[in-house]
Amino acid sequence: MQNSDIITNLFRFVALVLLQALLLNHINFLGYINPYLYIIFILVFPFDGNKSLLIFLSFLLGLSIDIFSDSGGVHAAASVFIAYIRPLALKFSFGVSYEYNMIKLNKAPVTERIVYITIMVLLHHFILFIFEIFSLQHILLILKSTLFSGVFSTILILCTLLLFSRKN
Amino acid sequence: MQQIIFFFIRNKNFLLFALLFFISFILTVQSHSFHTSKFVSSANFFSGGIYSIRNNVTDYFRLGDENKNLIEENMRLRKQLEGFKNGEISVKIDSSLLPSRYMFSSARVINNSYSRSKNFITLNKGASDSLKADMGAITSKGIVGIINKTSKNYATVQSILNTNSQINAKLKKSNHFGSLVWNTKDPNVVQLIDVPRLAPVMVGDTIVTGGRSTIFPKGILIGIIKEFELGKDDNYYDLDILLFNDMTSIDHVYLIKNTEAEEIKELEKSVNDAE
């Protein structure tokens, strides 16, 4: 990674944790729906970056969110999981072009981008709510929360990407 | 040997993932029980400090509601005071009861959650203000929860909107006891379960704390009965309780310390040990 990359990612990390803890955790749309924007850090982490580093950073990211929301290790678990599964999701959504390191997230076709983001968001939220609710009796609640929060997060992530994409 | 090292190098991502996932899992399991000491908690210097800063800003937007609540409480207390002045002054006050065994202190809420299945509230006071785990938290309207962890300057409260929470409560009218739990559906409705069938249950009856534990004194308001039905085995009622508190907007809380809690617990322990 370049020096500038390190600084960008560090800044992004801190900004996302604060944004999530101070603002987004308190939206409670319709009573219980919150978007989890912070995983955008894992989504846009350089595709050719070090995978072990990403897994470790995701753990720290999730743990920071957990510290702010008193939730044990649920965000850490979900973040580590999608960081580990990310290469598979990339291969699935972008196909061959990913394997040749040709892909840039903001230059990829819109449908492939949406598929990638949706897969990652839904997996993250599913693990998150399984761990948070922690009881198979409430499987319907888990699925409902995953779906509603997932839609909210996906839309917010797409908007954020549009807002911050550099025009070349 | 070389094989083993190669194995580790080849699978280092998976091993790292498995290790960190396992740690997260342990932390999660720990957070689902009340009494294990928690490593991850917002009652620490860093997140507590950030929440205080945020609270300093957002407080101003809630001043109106807060004033209204205080006036309501003052009115209620004033009414009680007038009651004491008129007529009841001849009742001799038992001076041995006067220094109550319950001590009260106050704190501000700097973070409040109510949308998850296990909700916690963070307070701006901690061990240095002599707060301890297992103290009860209430507002002027009703109960809020129980302190589960303190740091030097902050404390976290396990809200009654937490599936681990189980608080002893009773019908004000007839003294029938039950346990207060939450089914995660609505932040203003909790459930009172295991109320005996012969209790005279009516919609609109008041529910108060039972005083059987060392945490809450008897008779602190909780809510009114919204609906009731017989439980699965037809011997117990399950009641839906509409809380007096609006759990979604709590600003100030009072903390209750039972000065005799340790003595009671020690006594109960010695009885248990003797058996």
GROMACS .gro file of C-alpha atoms in nm:
model
  443
    1MET     CA    1   0.000   0.000   0.000
    2GLN     CA    2   0.109   0.355  -0.070
    3ASN     CA    3   0.150   0.601   0.214
    4SER     CA    4  -0.149   0.801   0.098
    5ASP     CA    5  -0.356   0.481   0.095
    6ILE     CA    6  -0.268   0.414   0.458
    7ILE     CA    7  -0.370   0.764   0.563
    8THR     CA    8  -0.695   0.748   0.363
    9ASN     CA    9  -0.789   0.414   0.520
   10LEU     CA   10  -0.698   0.528   0.870
   11PHE     CA   11  -0.908   0.840   0.835
   12ARG     CA   12  -1.194   0.638   0.687
   13PHE     CA   13  -1.177   0.393   0.978
   14VAL     CA   14  -1.206   0.661   1.247
   15ALA     CA   15  -1.469   0.862   1.061
   16LEU     CA   16  -1.689   0.556   1.001
   17VAL     CA   17  -1.670   0.440   1.364
   18LEU     CA   18  -1.769   0.785   1.492
   19LEU     CA   19  -2.045   0.826   1.234
   20GLN     CA   20  -2.187   0.485   1.318
   21ALA     CA   21  -2.167   0.527   1.697
   22LEU     CA   22  -2.290   0.883   1.724
   23LEU     CA   23  -2.547   0.907   1.447
   24LEU     CA   24  -2.647   0.591   1.266
   25ASN     CA   25  -2.698   0.373   1.576
   26HIS     CA   26  -2.967   0.615   1.689
   27ILE     CA   27  -3.183   0.635   1.379
   28ASN     CA   28  -3.418   0.352   1.481
   29PHE     CA   29  -3.637   0.388   1.173
   30LEU     CA   30  -3.981   0.231   1.242
   31GLY     CA   31  -3.861   0.142   1.590
   32TYR     CA   32  -3.571  -0.092   1.523
   33ILE     CA   33  -3.416  -0.049   1.177
   34ASN     CA   34  -3.063   0.091   1.174
   35PRO     CA   35  -2.826   0.107   0.879
   36TYR     CA   36  -2.474  -0.024   0.930
   37LEU     CA   37  -2.268   0.196   0.704
   38TYR     CA   38  -1.930   0.114   0.861
   39ILE     CA   39  -1.884  -0.204   0.655
   40ILE     CA   40  -1.818   0.023   0.357
   41PHE     CA   41  -1.460   0.018   0.492
   42ILE     CA   42  -1.439  -0.355   0.415
   43LEU     CA   43  -1.618  -0.315   0.080
   44VAL     CA   44  -1.384  -0.053  -0.065
   45PHE     CA   45  -1.059  -0.175   0.093
   46PRO     CA   46  -0.810  -0.204  -0.197
   47PHE     CA   47  -0.886  -0.523  -0.387
   48ASP     CA   48  -0.518  -0.609  -0.422
   49GLY     CA   49  -0.446  -0.525  -0.057
   50ASN     CA   50  -0.316  -0.768   0.202
   51LYS     CA   51  -0.596  -1.011   0.295
   52SER     CA   52  -0.468  -1.089   0.645
   53LEU     CA   53  -0.442  -0.720   0.717
   54LEU     CA   54  -0.801  -0.667   0.604
   55ILE     CA   55  -0.925  -0.948   0.831
   56PHE     CA   56  -0.742  -0.800   1.128
   57LEU     CA   57  -0.859  -0.444   1.056
   58SER     CA   58  -1.217  -0.566   1.020
   59PHE     CA   59  -1.192  -0.725   1.362
   60LEU     CA   60  -1.074  -0.396   1.510
   61LEU     CA   61  -1.349  -0.207   1.327
   62GLY     CA   62  -1.621  -0.441   1.451
   63LEU     CA   63  -1.481  -0.438   1.803
   64SER     CA   64  -1.482  -0.056   1.811
   65ILE     CA   65  -1.849  -0.055   1.712
   66ASP     CA   66  -1.917  -0.320   1.978
   67ILE     CA   67  -1.749  -0.110   2.246
   68PHE     CA   68  -1.974   0.182   2.159
   69SER     CA   69  -2.294  -0.020   2.148
   70ASP     CA   70  -2.230  -0.265   2.439
   71SER     CA   71  -2.296  -0.563   2.219
   72GLY     CA   72  -2.018  -0.805   2.313
   73GLY     CA   73  -1.856  -0.927   1.992
   74VAL     CA   74  -2.140  -0.934   1.740
   75HIS     CA   75  -2.013  -0.665   1.504
   76ALA     CA   76  -1.658  -0.802   1.528
   77ALA     CA   77  -1.777  -1.151   1.432
   78ALA     CA   78  -1.986  -1.029   1.138
   79SER     CA   79  -1.710  -0.800   1.008
   80VAL     CA   80  -1.439  -1.067   1.030
   81PHE     CA   81  -1.667  -1.306   0.848
   82ILE     CA   82  -1.733  -1.080   0.549
   83ALA     CA   83  -1.366  -0.977   0.536
   84TYR     CA   84  -1.273  -1.344   0.506
   85ILE     CA   85  -1.544  -1.419   0.250
   86ARG     CA   86  -1.474  -1.104   0.043
   87PRO     CA   87  -1.251  -1.265  -0.226
   88LEU     CA   88  -1.528  -1.519  -0.295
   89ALA     CA   89  -1.792  -1.247  -0.318
   90LEU     CA   90  -1.567  -1.048  -0.552
   91LYS     CA   91  -1.510  -1.347  -0.776
   92PHE     CA   92  -1.881  -1.425  -0.781
   93SER     CA   93  -1.993  -1.073  -0.868
   94PHE     CA   94  -1.717  -0.948  -1.099
   95GLY     CA   95  -1.611  -1.277  -1.253
   96VAL     CA   96  -1.286  -1.306  -1.445
   97SER     CA   97  -1.197  -0.939  -1.443
   98TYR     CA   98  -1.140  -0.957  -1.067
   99GLU     CA   99  -0.884  -1.234  -1.103
  100TYR     CA  100  -0.674  -1.018  -1.333
  101ASN     CA  101  -0.689  -0.728  -1.085
  102MET     CA  102  -0.854  -0.516  -1.348
  103ILE     CA  103  -1.148  -0.400  -1.145
  104LYS     CA  104  -1.215  -0.069  -0.972
  105LEU     CA  105  -1.533  -0.049  -0.767
  106ASN     CA  106  -1.645   0.287  -0.901
  107LYS     CA  107  -1.576   0.187  -1.261
  108ALA     CA  108  -1.749  -0.151  -1.252
  109PRO     CA  109  -2.087  -0.191  -1.422
  110VAL     CA  110  -2.374  -0.086  -1.198
  111THR     CA  111  -2.541  -0.428  -1.176
  112GLU     CA  112  -2.218  -0.606  -1.074
  113ARG     CA  113  -2.154  -0.341  -0.815
  114ILE     CA  114  -2.502  -0.377  -0.667
  115VAL     CA  115  -2.470  -0.758  -0.659
  116TYR     CA  116  -2.138  -0.734  -0.473
  117ILE     CA  117  -2.266  -0.484  -0.217
  118THR     CA  118  -2.593  -0.669  -0.159
  119ILE     CA  119  -2.420  -1.003  -0.102
  120MET     CA  120  -2.175  -0.856   0.147
  121VAL     CA  121  -2.439  -0.652   0.332
  122LEU     CA  122  -2.684  -0.941   0.364
  123LEU     CA  123  -2.415  -1.184   0.485
  124HIS     CA  124  -2.290  -0.930   0.738
  125HIS     CA  125  -2.637  -0.851   0.871
  126PHE     CA  126  -2.736  -1.217   0.887
  127ILE     CA  127  -2.434  -1.308   1.103
  128LEU     CA  128  -2.484  -0.989   1.304
  129PHE     CA  129  -2.845  -1.062   1.394
  130ILE     CA  130  -2.787  -1.433   1.456
  131PHE     CA  131  -2.523  -1.342   1.714
  132GLU     CA  132  -2.718  -1.052   1.858
  133ILE     CA  133  -3.048  -1.232   1.905
  134PHE     CA  134  -2.873  -1.563   1.977
  135SER     CA  135  -3.175  -1.787   1.975
  136LEU     CA  136  -3.312  -2.003   1.696
  137GLN     CA  137  -3.664  -1.959   1.829
  138HIS     CA  138  -3.653  -1.608   1.689
  139ILE     CA  139  -3.537  -1.708   1.340
  140LEU     CA  140  -3.820  -1.502   1.186
  141LEU     CA  141  -3.708  -1.193   1.374
  142ILE     CA  142  -3.350  -1.258   1.254
  143LEU     CA  143  -3.460  -1.282   0.890
  144LYS     CA  144  -3.688  -0.980   0.918
  145SER     CA  145  -3.418  -0.763   1.076
  146THR     CA  146  -3.162  -0.882   0.818
  147LEU     CA  147  -3.391  -0.793   0.529
  148PHE     CA  148  -3.507  -0.451   0.650
  149SER     CA  149  -3.174  -0.329   0.786
  150GLY     CA  150  -3.004  -0.482   0.481
  151VAL     CA  151  -3.212  -0.283   0.233
  152PHE     CA  152  -3.152   0.035   0.433
  153SER     CA  153  -2.774  -0.027   0.454
  154THR     CA  154  -2.743  -0.117   0.085
  155ILE     CA  155  -2.917   0.201  -0.026
  156LEU     CA  156  -2.707   0.412   0.207
  157ILE     CA  157  -2.383   0.248   0.094
  158LEU     CA  158  -2.470   0.300  -0.274
  159CYS     CA  159  -2.549   0.666  -0.209
  160THR     CA  160  -2.224   0.714  -0.014
  161LEU     CA  161  -2.024   0.555  -0.295
  162LEU     CA  162  -2.189   0.782  -0.550
  163LEU     CA  163  -2.125   1.084  -0.333
  164PHE     CA  164  -1.757   1.013  -0.281
  165SER     CA  165  -1.663   0.860  -0.617
  166ARG     CA  166  -1.390   1.052  -0.793
  167LYS     CA  167  -1.471   1.159  -1.142
  168ASN     CA  168  -1.191   1.077  -1.380
  169MET     CA  169   0.817  -2.978   1.050
  170GLN     CA  170   0.848  -2.797   0.721
  171GLN     CA  171   0.511  -2.938   0.623
  172ILE     CA  172   0.352  -2.787   0.931
  173ILE     CA  173   0.504  -2.446   0.867
  174PHE     CA  174   0.392  -2.458   0.504
  175PHE     CA  175   0.046  -2.553   0.622
  176PHE     CA  176   0.035  -2.248   0.847
  177ILE     CA  177   0.163  -2.015   0.576
  178ARG     CA  178  -0.079  -2.150   0.318
  179ASN     CA  179  -0.378  -2.123   0.549
  180LYS     CA  180  -0.279  -1.813   0.739
  181ASN     CA  181  -0.588  -1.619   0.631
  182PHE     CA  182  -0.820  -1.894   0.738
  183LEU     CA  183  -0.641  -1.944   1.070
  184LEU     CA  184  -0.647  -1.571   1.142
  185PHE     CA  185  -1.015  -1.561   1.053
  186ALA     CA  186  -1.093  -1.861   1.273
  187LEU     CA  187  -0.904  -1.715   1.568
  188LEU     CA  188  -1.067  -1.372   1.550
  189PHE     CA  189  -1.411  -1.520   1.487
  190PHE     CA  190  -1.365  -1.740   1.791
  191ILE     CA  191  -1.267  -1.441   2.006
  192SER     CA  192  -1.574  -1.251   1.887
  193PHE     CA  193  -1.787  -1.553   1.965
  194ILE     CA  194  -1.654  -1.574   2.321
  195LEU     CA  195  -1.714  -1.201   2.370
  196THR     CA  196  -2.069  -1.243   2.241
  197VAL     CA  197  -2.144  -1.536   2.470
  198GLN     CA  198  -2.004  -1.339   2.761
  199SER     CA  199  -2.228  -1.043   2.681
  200HIS     CA  200  -2.534  -1.266   2.705
  201SER     CA  201  -2.487  -1.333   3.073
  202PHE     CA  202  -2.520  -1.066   3.338
  203HIS     CA  203  -2.253  -1.140   3.590
  204THR     CA  204  -1.936  -1.229   3.404
  205SER     CA  205  -1.710  -0.928   3.399
  206LYS     CA  206  -1.717  -0.776   3.056
  207PHE     CA  207  -1.422  -0.667   2.854
  208VAL     CA  208  -1.622  -0.487   2.587
  209SER     CA  209  -1.835  -0.216   2.742
  210SER     CA  210  -1.912   0.148   2.669
  211ALA     CA  211  -1.829   0.231   3.032
  212ASN     CA  212  -1.470   0.316   2.955
  213PHE     CA  213  -1.268   0.631   2.933
  214PHE     CA  214  -1.275   0.652   2.554
  215SER     CA  215  -1.630   0.579   2.444
  216GLY     CA  216  -1.772   0.726   2.763
  217GLY     CA  217  -1.589   1.050   2.692
  218ILE     CA  218  -1.716   1.066   2.334
  219TYR     CA  219  -2.072   0.996   2.444
  220SER     CA  220  -2.046   1.276   2.704
  221ILE     CA  221  -1.941   1.523   2.436
  222ARG     CA  222  -2.232   1.420   2.216
  223ASN     CA  223  -2.467   1.446   2.510
  224ASN     CA  224  -2.355   1.798   2.590
  225VAL     CA  225  -2.481   1.899   2.247
  226THR     CA  226  -2.803   1.698   2.226
  227ASP     CA  227  -2.912   1.789   2.579
  228TYR     CA  228  -3.025   2.132   2.470
  229PHE     CA  229  -3.284   1.986   2.238
  230ARG     CA  230  -3.452   1.801   2.521
  231LEU     CA  231  -3.468   2.074   2.784
  232GLY     CA  232  -3.838   2.140   2.727
  233ASP     CA  233  -3.947   1.781   2.791
  234GLU     CA  234  -3.711   1.753   3.082
  235ASN     CA  235  -3.860   2.061   3.251
  236LYS     CA  236  -4.209   1.923   3.202
  237ASN     CA  237  -4.111   1.596   3.370
  238LEU     CA  238  -3.956   1.776   3.665
  239ILE     CA  239  -4.266   1.992   3.713
  240GLU     CA  240  -4.486   1.683   3.703
  241GLU     CA  241  -4.271   1.515   3.965
  242ASN     CA  242  -4.268   1.828   4.180
  243MET     CA  243  -4.645   1.845   4.164
  244ARG     CA  244  -4.680   1.485   4.273
  245LEU     CA  245  -4.438   1.532   4.561
  246ARG     CA  246  -4.611   1.856   4.663
  247LYS     CA  247  -4.944   1.677   4.676
  248GLN     CA  248  -4.795   1.413   4.904
  249LEU     CA  249  -4.645   1.685   5.121
  250GLU     CA  250  -4.984   1.854   5.159
  251GLY     CA  251  -5.129   1.517   5.254
  252PHE     CA  252  -4.876   1.489   5.532
  253LYS     CA  253  -4.943   1.843   5.653
  254ASN     CA  254  -5.319   1.799   5.672
  255GLY     CA  255  -5.444   1.558   5.929
  256GLU     CA  256  -5.177   1.297   5.916
  257ILE     CA  257  -4.944   1.504   6.128
  258SER     CA  258  -5.073   1.335   6.438
  259VAL     CA  259  -4.942   1.002   6.315
  260LYS     CA  260  -4.621   0.959   6.501
  261ILE     CA  261  -4.328   0.905   6.270
  262ASP     CA  262  -4.122   0.602   6.360
  263SER     CA  263  -3.783   0.761   6.385
  264SER     CA  264  -3.602   0.429   6.353
  265LEU     CA  265  -3.726   0.411   5.994
  266LEU     CA  266  -3.630   0.763   5.901
  267PRO     CA  267  -3.274   0.721   5.788
  268SER     CA  268  -3.399   0.496   5.510
  269ARG     CA  269  -3.194   0.196   5.412
  270TYR     CA  270  -3.218   0.312   5.055
  271MET     CA  271  -2.983   0.586   4.938
  272PHE     CA  272  -3.055   0.779   4.620
  273SER     CA  273  -2.821   0.953   4.381
  274SER     CA  274  -2.872   1.088   4.032
  275ALA     CA  275  -2.696   1.056   3.698
  276ARG     CA  276  -2.749   1.156   3.339
  277VAL     CA  277  -2.799   0.917   3.052
  278ILE     CA  278  -2.534   0.969   2.786
  279ASN     CA  279  -2.626   0.677   2.561
  280ASN     CA  280  -2.952   0.488   2.532
  281SER     CA  281  -3.048   0.200   2.307
  282TYR     CA  282  -3.389   0.036   2.272
  283SER     CA  283  -3.399  -0.116   1.925
  284ARG     CA  284  -3.199  -0.433   1.987
  285SER     CA  285  -3.284  -0.743   2.185
  286LYS     CA  286  -3.025  -0.666   2.454
  287ASN     CA  287  -3.027  -0.299   2.536
  288PHE     CA  288  -2.793  -0.103   2.758
  289ILE     CA  289  -2.786   0.254   2.885
  290THR     CA  290  -2.463   0.440   2.959
  291LEU     CA  291  -2.449   0.686   3.251
  292ASN     CA  292  -2.210   0.975   3.315
  293LYS     CA  293  -2.120   0.863   3.668
  294GLY     CA  294  -1.921   0.565   3.781
  295ALA     CA  295  -1.726   0.405   4.061
  296SER     CA  296  -1.579   0.737   4.175
  297ASP     CA  297  -1.935   0.858   4.247
  298SER     CA  298  -1.981   0.537   4.448
  299LEU     CA  299  -2.196   0.362   4.190
  300LYS     CA  300  -2.166  -0.015   4.195
  301ALA     CA  301  -2.297  -0.308   3.997
  302ASP     CA  302  -2.643  -0.429   4.108
  303MET     CA  303  -2.778  -0.086   4.197
  304GLY     CA  304  -3.125  -0.012   4.061
  305ALA     CA  305  -3.196   0.274   3.819
  306ILE     CA  306  -3.533   0.452   3.805
  307THR     CA  307  -3.679   0.776   3.672
  308SER     CA  308  -3.950   0.985   3.831
  309LYS     CA  309  -4.201   0.775   3.636
  310GLY     CA  310  -4.080   0.421   3.683
  311ILE     CA  311  -3.802   0.167   3.669
  312VAL     CA  312  -3.529   0.168   3.405
  313GLY     CA  313  -3.288  -0.116   3.484
  314ILE     CA  314  -2.996  -0.241   3.689
  315ILE     CA  315  -2.632  -0.131   3.677
  316ASN     CA  316  -2.420  -0.413   3.540
  317LYS     CA  317  -2.076  -0.259   3.507
  318THR     CA  318  -1.897   0.051   3.626
  319SER     CA  319  -1.568   0.211   3.534
  320LYS     CA  320  -1.410   0.505   3.712
  321ASN     CA  321  -1.634   0.773   3.561
  322TYR     CA  322  -1.904   0.582   3.372
  323ALA     CA  323  -2.151   0.303   3.427
  324THR     CA  324  -2.368   0.085   3.205
  325VAL     CA  325  -2.722  -0.012   3.298
  326GLN     CA  326  -2.887  -0.329   3.176
  327SER     CA  327  -3.219  -0.185   3.065
  328ILE     CA  328  -3.548  -0.362   3.137
  329LEU     CA  329  -3.562  -0.383   2.757
  330ASN     CA  330  -3.309  -0.666   2.763
  331THR     CA  331  -3.394  -1.032   2.723
  332ASN     CA  332  -3.157  -1.116   3.010
  333SER     CA  333  -3.340  -0.888   3.248
  334GLN     CA  334  -3.574  -1.048   3.500
  335ILE     CA  335  -3.716  -0.829   3.773
  336ASN     CA  336  -3.950  -0.921   4.053
  337ALA     CA  337  -4.280  -0.728   4.027
  338LYS     CA  338  -4.631  -0.749   4.164
  339LEU     CA  339  -4.987  -0.628   4.118
  340LYS     CA  340  -5.029  -0.318   4.332
  341LYS     CA  341  -5.384  -0.414   4.427
  342SER     CA  342  -5.343  -0.771   4.538
  343ASN     CA  343  -4.972  -0.835   4.599
  344HIS     CA  344  -4.952  -1.128   4.356
  345PHE     CA  345  -4.596  -1.163   4.230
  346GLY     CA  346  -4.453  -1.233   3.886
  347SER     CA  347  -4.132  -1.176   3.690
  348LEU     CA  348  -4.090  -0.890   3.452
  349VAL     CA  349  -3.934  -0.987   3.116
  350TRP     CA  350  -3.928  -0.844   2.764
  351ASN     CA  351  -4.021  -1.010   2.434
  352THR     CA  352  -3.827  -0.757   2.219
  353LYS     CA  353  -4.136  -0.650   2.022
  354ASP     CA  354  -4.219  -0.302   2.152
  355PRO     CA  355  -3.995  -0.070   2.358
  356ASN     CA  356  -4.295   0.054   2.557
  357VAL     CA  357  -4.445  -0.284   2.642
  358VAL     CA  358  -4.291  -0.545   2.874
  359GLN     CA  359  -4.433  -0.876   2.997
  360LEU     CA  360  -4.513  -0.992   3.348
  361ILE     CA  361  -4.511  -1.372   3.353
  362ASP     CA  362  -4.588  -1.639   3.609
  363VAL     CA  363  -4.868  -1.449   3.784
  364PRO     CA  364  -5.084  -1.708   3.966
  365ARG     CA  365  -5.420  -1.777   3.810
  366LEU     CA  366  -5.618  -1.674   4.114
  367ALA     CA  367  -5.488  -1.319   4.099
  368PRO     CA  368  -5.768  -1.073   4.015
  369VAL     CA  369  -5.625  -0.934   3.692
  370MET     CA  370  -5.793  -0.638   3.519
  371VAL     CA  371  -5.685  -0.428   3.224
  372GLY     CA  372  -5.560  -0.095   3.360
  373ASP     CA  373  -5.433  -0.226   3.696
  374THR     CA  374  -5.102  -0.084   3.817
  375ILE     CA  375  -4.787  -0.297   3.840
  376VAL     CA  376  -4.513  -0.204   4.090
  377THR     CA  377  -4.183  -0.359   4.198
  378GLY     CA  378  -4.214  -0.642   4.446
  379GLY     CA  379  -3.935  -0.566   4.691
  380ARG     CA  380  -3.829  -0.929   4.711
  381SER     CA  381  -3.481  -0.859   4.582
  382THR     CA  382  -3.217  -0.638   4.740
  383ILE     CA  383  -3.210  -0.407   4.438
  384PHE     CA  384  -3.540  -0.219   4.419
  385PRO     CA  385  -3.747  -0.105   4.715
  386LYS     CA  386  -4.110  -0.215   4.724
  387GLY     CA  387  -4.369  -0.019   4.529
  388ILE     CA  388  -4.174   0.159   4.257
  389LEU     CA  389  -4.402   0.221   3.963
  390ILE     CA  390  -4.363   0.010   3.648
  391GLY     CA  391  -4.674   0.037   3.431
  392ILE     CA  392  -5.035  -0.065   3.376
  393ILE     CA  393  -5.181  -0.387   3.239
  394LYS     CA  394  -5.256  -0.359   2.870
  395GLU     CA  395  -5.367  -0.711   2.789
  396PHE     CA  396  -5.357  -1.049   2.958
  397GLU     CA  397  -5.398  -1.413   2.869
  398LEU     CA  398  -5.351  -1.749   3.036
  399GLY     CA  399  -5.008  -1.903   2.980
  400LYS     CA  400  -4.944  -2.239   2.813
  401ASP     CA  401  -5.031  -2.462   3.106
  402ASP     CA  402  -5.334  -2.256   3.213
  403ASN     CA  403  -5.205  -2.206   3.567
  404TYR     CA  404  -5.036  -1.872   3.519
  405TYR     CA  405  -5.123  -1.544   3.354
  406ASP     CA  406  -4.896  -1.370   3.106
  407LEU     CA  407  -4.959  -0.995   3.117
  408ASP     CA  408  -4.858  -0.723   2.871
  409ILE     CA  409  -4.753  -0.415   3.069
  410LEU     CA  410  -4.757  -0.067   2.920
  411LEU     CA  411  -4.467   0.118   3.084
  412PHE     CA  412  -4.515   0.456   3.251
  413ASN     CA  413  -4.164   0.543   3.136
  414ASP     CA  414  -4.100   0.630   2.776
  415MET     CA  415  -3.789   0.414   2.741
  416THR     CA  416  -3.700   0.587   2.416
  417SER     CA  417  -3.637   0.923   2.583
  418ILE     CA  418  -3.466   0.899   2.918
  419ASP     CA  419  -3.243   1.180   3.032
  420HIS     CA  420  -3.199   1.177   3.409
  421VAL     CA  421  -3.211   0.869   3.627
  422TYR     CA  422  -3.205   0.813   4.001
  423LEU     CA  423  -2.989   0.533   4.135
  424ILE     CA  424  -3.092   0.334   4.438
  425LYS     CA  425  -2.844   0.183   4.675
  426ASN     CA  426  -2.961  -0.059   4.938
  427THR     CA  427  -2.724  -0.004   5.230
  428GLU     CA  428  -2.820  -0.336   5.382
  429ALA     CA  429  -2.786  -0.541   5.065
  430GLU     CA  430  -2.456  -0.692   5.170
  431GLU     CA  431  -2.585  -0.791   5.510
  432ILE     CA  432  -2.893  -0.954   5.356
  433LYS     CA  433  -2.687  -1.138   5.097
  434GLU     CA  434  -2.440  -1.260   5.355
  435LEU     CA  435  -2.718  -1.387   5.574
  436GLU     CA  436  -2.884  -1.568   5.285
  437LYS     CA  437  -2.552  -1.715   5.183
  438SER     CA  438  -2.478  -1.845   5.530
  439VAL     CA  439  -2.820  -2.008   5.539
  440ASN     CA  440  -2.757  -2.172   5.204
  441ASP     CA  441  -2.414  -2.291   5.313
  442ALA     CA  442  -2.553  -2.440   5.631
  443GLU     CA  443  -2.795  -2.660   5.441
   0.00000   0.00000   0.00000
